XYZ file of N, CA and C in Angstrom:
468
model
N -40.993 -8.264 46.927
C -39.977 -8.585 45.956
C -40.439 -9.797 45.156
N -40.217 -9.759 43.878
C -40.605 -10.867 43.016
C -39.727 -12.072 43.306
N -40.317 -13.225 43.171
C -39.559 -14.459 43.395
C -39.631 -15.311 42.141
N -38.697 -16.247 42.006
C -38.733 -17.117 40.832
C -40.022 -17.930 40.787
N -40.493 -18.188 39.592
C -41.718 -18.962 39.406
C -41.462 -20.422 39.747
N -42.477 -21.123 40.286
C -42.291 -22.541 40.568
C -42.098 -23.322 39.265
N -41.225 -24.297 39.320
C -40.905 -25.099 38.148
C -41.820 -26.311 38.115
N -42.324 -26.637 36.911
C -43.253 -27.750 36.778
C -42.581 -29.077 37.124
N -41.381 -29.281 36.613
C -40.647 -30.515 36.891
C -39.219 -30.165 37.318
N -39.041 -29.763 38.573
C -37.725 -29.298 39.015
C -36.661 -30.397 39.021
N -37.079 -31.640 39.067
C -36.102 -32.720 39.084
C -35.437 -32.925 37.733
N -35.914 -32.252 36.698
C -35.365 -32.417 35.359
C -34.483 -31.253 34.927
N -34.136 -30.367 35.822
C -33.292 -29.245 35.438
C -32.261 -28.938 36.512
N -31.161 -28.340 36.061
C -30.104 -27.882 36.956
C -29.970 -26.372 36.784
N -29.971 -25.648 37.918
C -29.855 -24.193 37.881
C -28.494 -23.794 38.438
N -27.866 -22.861 37.740
C -26.607 -22.299 38.198
C -26.791 -20.794 38.286
N -26.599 -20.239 39.484
C -26.800 -18.810 39.707
C -25.465 -18.073 39.689
N -25.543 -16.762 39.780
C -24.363 -15.892 39.773
C -23.876 -15.641 41.201
N -23.800 -16.665 42.008
C -23.454 -16.508 43.416
C -22.056 -15.938 43.605
N -21.153 -16.286 42.729
C -19.795 -15.758 42.843
C -19.787 -14.245 42.633
N -20.582 -13.748 41.695
C -20.707 -12.304 41.504
C -21.402 -11.667 42.707
N -22.386 -12.346 43.257
C -23.122 -11.803 44.395
C -22.188 -11.560 45.585
N -21.238 -12.444 45.799
C -20.284 -12.267 46.898
C -19.472 -10.979 46.712
N -19.055 -10.723 45.496
C -18.291 -9.508 45.217
C -19.124 -8.261 45.497
N -20.388 -8.270 45.072
C -21.240 -7.111 45.290
C -21.536 -6.895 46.773
N -21.680 -7.956 47.533
C -21.921 -7.829 48.979
C -20.699 -7.238 49.672
N -19.509 -7.660 49.266
C -18.284 -7.103 49.863
C -18.173 -5.612 49.557
N -18.464 -5.237 48.310
C -18.428 -3.816 47.951
C -19.484 -3.020 48.722
N -20.655 -3.602 48.934
C -21.704 -2.935 49.719
C -21.251 -2.749 51.167
N -20.586 -3.742 51.731
C -20.094 -3.624 53.113
C -19.046 -2.520 53.223
N -18.191 -2.399 52.213
C -17.196 -1.320 52.218
C -17.893 0.039 52.142
N -18.916 0.149 51.304
C -19.659 1.409 51.192
C -20.359 1.761 52.508
N -20.904 0.760 53.189
C -21.558 1.003 54.487
C -20.525 1.451 55.520
N -19.350 0.819 55.520
C -18.297 1.218 56.463
C -17.861 2.661 56.212
N -17.724 3.027 54.950
C -17.358 4.408 54.629
C -18.453 5.382 55.061
N -19.697 4.975 54.892
C -20.812 5.811 55.323
C -20.783 5.998 56.845
N -20.497 4.929 57.575
C -20.400 5.039 59.035
C -19.254 5.956 59.446
N -18.153 5.871 58.721
C -17.034 6.778 58.982
C -17.465 8.229 58.797
N -18.210 8.491 57.730
C -18.678 9.858 57.476
C -19.662 10.314 58.551
N -20.527 9.425 59.005
C -21.494 9.779 60.058
C -20.767 10.126 61.356
N -19.815 9.297 61.738
C -19.066 9.549 62.977
C -18.286 10.854 62.880
N -17.665 11.088 61.731
C -16.902 12.326 61.550
C -17.814 13.545 61.624
N -18.992 13.465 61.024
C -19.944 14.575 61.068
C -20.448 14.797 62.493
N -20.770 13.687 63.216
C -21.262 13.821 64.589
C -20.213 14.409 65.525
N -18.940 14.196 65.199
C -17.872 14.767 66.042
C -17.676 16.259 65.763
N -18.402 16.792 64.762
C -18.390 18.226 64.518
C -17.304 18.711 63.576
N -16.803 17.848 62.726
C -15.784 18.283 61.768
C -16.404 19.286 60.794
N -15.764 20.432 60.574
C -16.388 21.482 59.751
C -16.481 21.155 58.258
N -15.678 20.233 57.753
C -15.696 19.929 56.319
C -16.733 18.863 55.938
N -17.424 18.308 56.900
C -18.381 17.240 56.619
C -19.802 17.723 56.887
N -20.716 17.360 55.984
C -22.115 17.744 56.116
C -22.965 16.506 56.404
N -24.205 16.745 56.822
C -25.117 15.659 57.187
C -25.477 14.778 55.993
N -25.448 15.295 54.780
C -25.888 14.555 53.589
C -24.798 13.655 53.002
N -23.571 13.839 53.382
C -22.465 13.080 52.790
C -22.573 11.562 52.981
N -23.028 11.066 54.128
C -23.157 9.610 54.273
C -24.244 9.007 53.367
N -25.151 9.817 52.867
C -26.223 9.298 52.017
C -25.696 8.773 50.685
N -24.615 9.329 50.195
C -24.068 8.889 48.906
C -23.569 7.438 48.988
N -22.644 7.105 49.909
C -22.236 5.689 49.971
C -23.357 4.757 50.430
N -24.297 5.278 51.234
C -25.430 4.440 51.643
C -26.313 4.078 50.457
N -26.542 5.014 49.557
C -27.347 4.703 48.371
C -26.607 3.735 47.456
N -25.300 3.885 47.343
C -24.503 2.935 46.553
C -24.569 1.550 47.185
N -24.483 1.481 48.503
C -24.562 0.195 49.200
C -25.923 -0.460 48.994
N -26.980 0.350 48.974
C -28.316 -0.192 48.733
C -28.420 -0.794 47.339
N -27.914 -0.083 46.348
C -27.947 -0.611 44.975
C -27.112 -1.881 44.836
N -25.938 -1.905 45.447
C -25.083 -3.094 45.373
C -25.724 -4.289 46.083
N -26.403 -4.035 47.197
C -27.074 -5.124 47.913
C -28.222 -5.695 47.086
N -28.995 -4.823 46.450
C -30.091 -5.302 45.594
C -29.553 -6.109 44.417
N -28.449 -5.651 43.841
C -27.828 -6.370 42.741
C -27.310 -7.732 43.197
N -26.729 -7.786 44.392
C -26.234 -9.051 44.925
C -27.378 -10.039 45.166
N -28.488 -9.550 45.693
C -29.643 -10.425 45.921
C -30.175 -10.944 44.591
N -30.216 -10.085 43.589
C -30.674 -10.512 42.259
C -29.756 -11.588 41.682
N -28.446 -11.375 41.820
C -27.488 -12.366 41.302
C -27.625 -13.710 42.020
N -27.876 -13.665 43.310
C -27.961 -14.905 44.085
C -29.279 -15.648 43.858
N -30.354 -14.935 43.564
C -31.666 -15.567 43.432
C -31.993 -16.039 42.030
N -31.511 -15.336 41.017
C -31.900 -15.638 39.650
C -30.820 -16.431 38.933
N -31.247 -17.270 38.023
C -30.351 -18.194 37.342
C -29.476 -17.486 36.310
N -28.308 -18.065 36.086
C -27.420 -17.658 35.003
C -27.523 -18.690 33.885
N -27.423 -19.945 34.251
C -27.583 -21.056 33.310
C -28.569 -22.047 33.889
N -29.445 -22.556 33.032
C -30.351 -23.632 33.432
C -30.221 -24.737 32.396
N -29.888 -25.911 32.861
C -29.842 -27.082 31.981
C -31.193 -27.780 32.083
N -31.923 -27.819 30.976
C -33.253 -28.410 30.939
C -33.252 -29.578 29.961
N -34.321 -30.342 29.898
C -34.401 -31.396 28.886
C -34.352 -30.859 27.447
N -34.751 -29.603 27.243
C -34.696 -29.007 25.904
C -33.304 -28.532 25.521
N -32.579 -27.960 26.466
C -31.261 -27.421 26.166
C -30.720 -26.585 27.302
N -29.875 -25.629 26.936
C -29.243 -24.745 27.908
C -29.880 -23.362 27.776
N -30.448 -22.878 28.864
C -31.010 -21.533 28.902
C -29.965 -20.613 29.512
N -29.649 -19.532 28.805
C -28.651 -18.574 29.255
C -29.365 -17.255 29.551
N -29.262 -16.807 30.798
C -29.915 -15.579 31.234
C -28.874 -14.490 31.436
N -28.952 -13.389 30.674
C -28.042 -12.269 30.928
C -28.431 -11.550 32.221
N -27.518 -10.745 32.741
C -27.773 -10.044 34.000
C -28.854 -8.981 33.849
N -28.857 -8.284 32.716
C -29.825 -7.202 32.495
C -30.877 -7.673 31.493
N -32.141 -7.405 31.790
C -33.281 -7.803 30.949
C -33.262 -9.298 30.641
N -33.188 -10.094 31.667
C -33.065 -11.539 31.491
C -34.265 -12.148 30.776
N -35.465 -11.687 31.072
C -36.642 -12.261 30.418
C -36.690 -11.903 28.942
N -36.230 -10.719 28.602
C -36.275 -10.261 27.224
C -35.135 -10.862 26.386
N -33.955 -11.000 26.972
C -32.769 -11.413 26.234
C -32.353 -12.854 26.509
N -33.270 -13.675 26.948
C -32.996 -15.091 27.203
C -32.500 -15.762 25.926
N -31.493 -16.608 26.068
C -30.957 -17.360 24.939
C -31.104 -18.848 25.249
N -31.840 -19.555 24.409
C -32.024 -20.994 24.585
C -31.269 -21.711 23.476
N -30.344 -22.566 23.877
C -29.587 -23.374 22.924
C -30.042 -24.815 23.107
N -30.647 -25.372 22.069
C -31.174 -26.732 22.140
C -30.037 -27.742 22.091
N -30.237 -28.867 22.754
C -29.225 -29.921 22.755
C -28.947 -30.409 21.333
N -29.976 -30.418 20.488
C -29.790 -30.888 19.111
C -28.920 -29.935 18.287
N -28.795 -28.677 18.694
C -27.938 -27.720 18.011
C -26.465 -27.947 18.318
N -26.175 -28.482 19.480
C -24.804 -28.588 19.951
C -24.079 -29.781 19.350
N -22.863 -29.516 18.918
C -22.010 -30.604 18.443
C -21.012 -30.996 19.529
N -20.497 -29.991 20.232
C -19.503 -30.251 21.267
C -19.491 -29.106 22.262
N -19.111 -29.411 23.501
C -18.908 -28.403 24.537
C -17.466 -28.516 25.004
N -16.795 -27.379 25.023
C -15.374 -27.365 25.365
C -15.158 -26.453 26.568
N -14.511 -26.983 27.596
C -14.193 -26.225 28.807
C -12.693 -25.959 28.838
N -12.300 -24.780 29.320
C -10.873 -24.536 29.492
C -10.401 -25.256 30.759
N -9.096 -25.459 30.927
C -8.605 -26.234 32.090
C -8.975 -25.634 33.450
N -9.094 -24.311 33.542
C -9.433 -23.676 34.824
C -10.940 -23.639 35.073
N -11.720 -24.119 34.125
C -13.184 -24.106 34.198
C -13.723 -22.679 34.382
N -13.161 -21.746 33.615
C -13.652 -20.372 33.662
C -14.351 -19.976 32.372
N -14.291 -20.834 31.365
C -14.896 -20.519 30.070
C -15.494 -21.783 29.457
N -16.665 -21.627 28.854
C -17.360 -22.717 28.184
C -17.605 -22.307 26.739
N -17.172 -23.151 25.816
C -17.406 -22.910 24.392
C -18.374 -23.975 23.898
N -19.523 -23.530 23.410
C -20.527 -24.431 22.849
C -20.424 -24.351 21.332
N -20.025 -25.448 20.700
C -19.822 -25.476 19.250
C -21.052 -26.058 18.566
N -21.474 -25.409 17.477
C -22.648 -25.842 16.735
C -22.301 -26.739 15.549
N -21.032 -26.803 15.157
C -20.645 -27.642 14.023
C -19.294 -28.309 14.299
N -18.946 -29.362 13.544
C -17.678 -30.064 13.794
C -16.442 -29.199 13.523
N -16.549 -28.208 12.627
C -15.409 -27.353 12.302
C -15.135 -26.314 13.394
N -16.035 -26.186 14.348
C -15.931 -25.228 15.462
C -15.862 -23.782 14.961
N -16.667 -23.479 13.946
C -16.696 -22.123 13.398
C -17.885 -21.310 13.895
N -18.848 -21.951 14.511
C -19.985 -21.200 15.055
C -20.332 -21.765 16.427
N -20.868 -20.897 17.251
C -21.232 -21.331 18.593
C -21.353 -20.162 19.540
N -21.238 -20.466 20.817
C -21.377 -19.475 21.874
C -20.265 -19.671 22.883
N -19.730 -18.568 23.368
C -18.708 -18.618 24.414
C -19.301 -17.999 25.671
N -19.207 -18.727 26.776
C -19.756 -18.266 28.052
C -18.657 -18.188 29.100
N -18.692 -17.144 29.892
C -17.803 -17.056 31.040
C -18.450 -17.810 32.197
N -17.669 -18.619 32.872
C -18.184 -19.363 34.024
C -17.777 -18.710 35.342
N -17.164 -17.543 35.285
C -16.731 -16.864 36.506
C -17.877 -16.462 37.429
N -19.087 -16.146 36.908
C -20.187 -15.842 37.837
C -20.625 -17.049 38.672
N -20.326 -18.246 38.217
C -20.706 -19.465 38.938
C -19.608 -19.785 39.951
N -19.959 -20.157 41.176
C -18.938 -20.480 42.168
C -18.021 -21.611 41.679
N -16.727 -21.526 41.994
C -15.769 -22.524 41.503
C -16.111 -23.966 41.892
N -16.738 -24.174 43.042
C -17.056 -25.543 43.455
C -18.245 -26.123 42.685
N -19.006 -25.288 41.973
C -20.152 -25.762 41.179
C -19.781 -26.023 39.717
N -18.648 -25.503 39.266
C -18.260 -25.643 37.861
C -18.020 -27.086 37.431
N -17.381 -27.937 38.259
C -17.234 -29.342 37.840
C -18.580 -30.042 37.647
N -19.571 -29.678 38.448
C -20.913 -30.245 38.280
C -21.493 -29.839 36.931
N -21.315 -28.576 36.553
C -21.779 -28.101 35.253
C -21.081 -28.854 34.125
N -19.785 -29.023 34.249
C -19.014 -29.740 33.221
C -19.500 -31.173 33.095
N -19.667 -31.850 34.204
C -20.133 -33.240 34.187
C -21.518 -33.340 33.572
N -22.405 -32.417 33.930
C -23.775 -32.462 33.426
C -23.824 -32.233 31.917
N -23.093 -31.235 31.432
C -23.126 -30.940 29.994
C -22.459 -32.048 29.199
N -21.295 -32.501 29.638
C -20.626 -33.575 28.908
C -21.417 -34.877 28.969
N -22.054 -35.138 30.088
C -22.885 -36.340 30.182
C -24.088 -36.277 29.252
N -24.705 -35.138 29.165
C -25.862 -34.976 28.278
C -25.446 -35.082 26.805
N -24.321 -34.461 26.444
C -23.869 -34.530 25.058
C -23.398 -35.934 24.674
N -22.785 -36.652 25.602
C -22.354 -38.033 25.289
C -23.573 -38.958 25.204
N -24.648 -38.608 25.908
C -25.871 -39.397 25.848
C -26.527 -39.286 24.469
N -26.402 -38.101 23.841
C -27.002 -37.879 22.520
C -26.212 -38.513 21.384
N -24.943 -38.775 21.615
C -24.097 -39.300 20.526
C -24.391 -40.735 20.215
């Protein structure tokens, strides 16, 4: 399995992963495995309506969900670097990476529940980027808020 590349200066960046999403996918995978076990037991008991191949369907779904959960937990969603904020989408992250430089940002606005981040590029707040913070665990969101606001206040 591929692993993240070593960072040249790891002390200068903050990584935020999709761990909150990974938990959801692991729970769904566990439910799929439990259903598969139910089907296996029912088939072994000789029920006429169940076939040997039926447990393979939820097992394959559980395998895909587990791989997705591992990907969410290992790979970054947001990285705060000295250059700016790197935003990695879930699908094709290397191809669709979005880098927003600190010099582009005018203001960062968080909602009270810390579930949404609005990055404004101008004082009128007419252009920018809106990010959902739900993939990031709730206990890590205040750290993200402090880091972004601290960096933006440092530039002012």
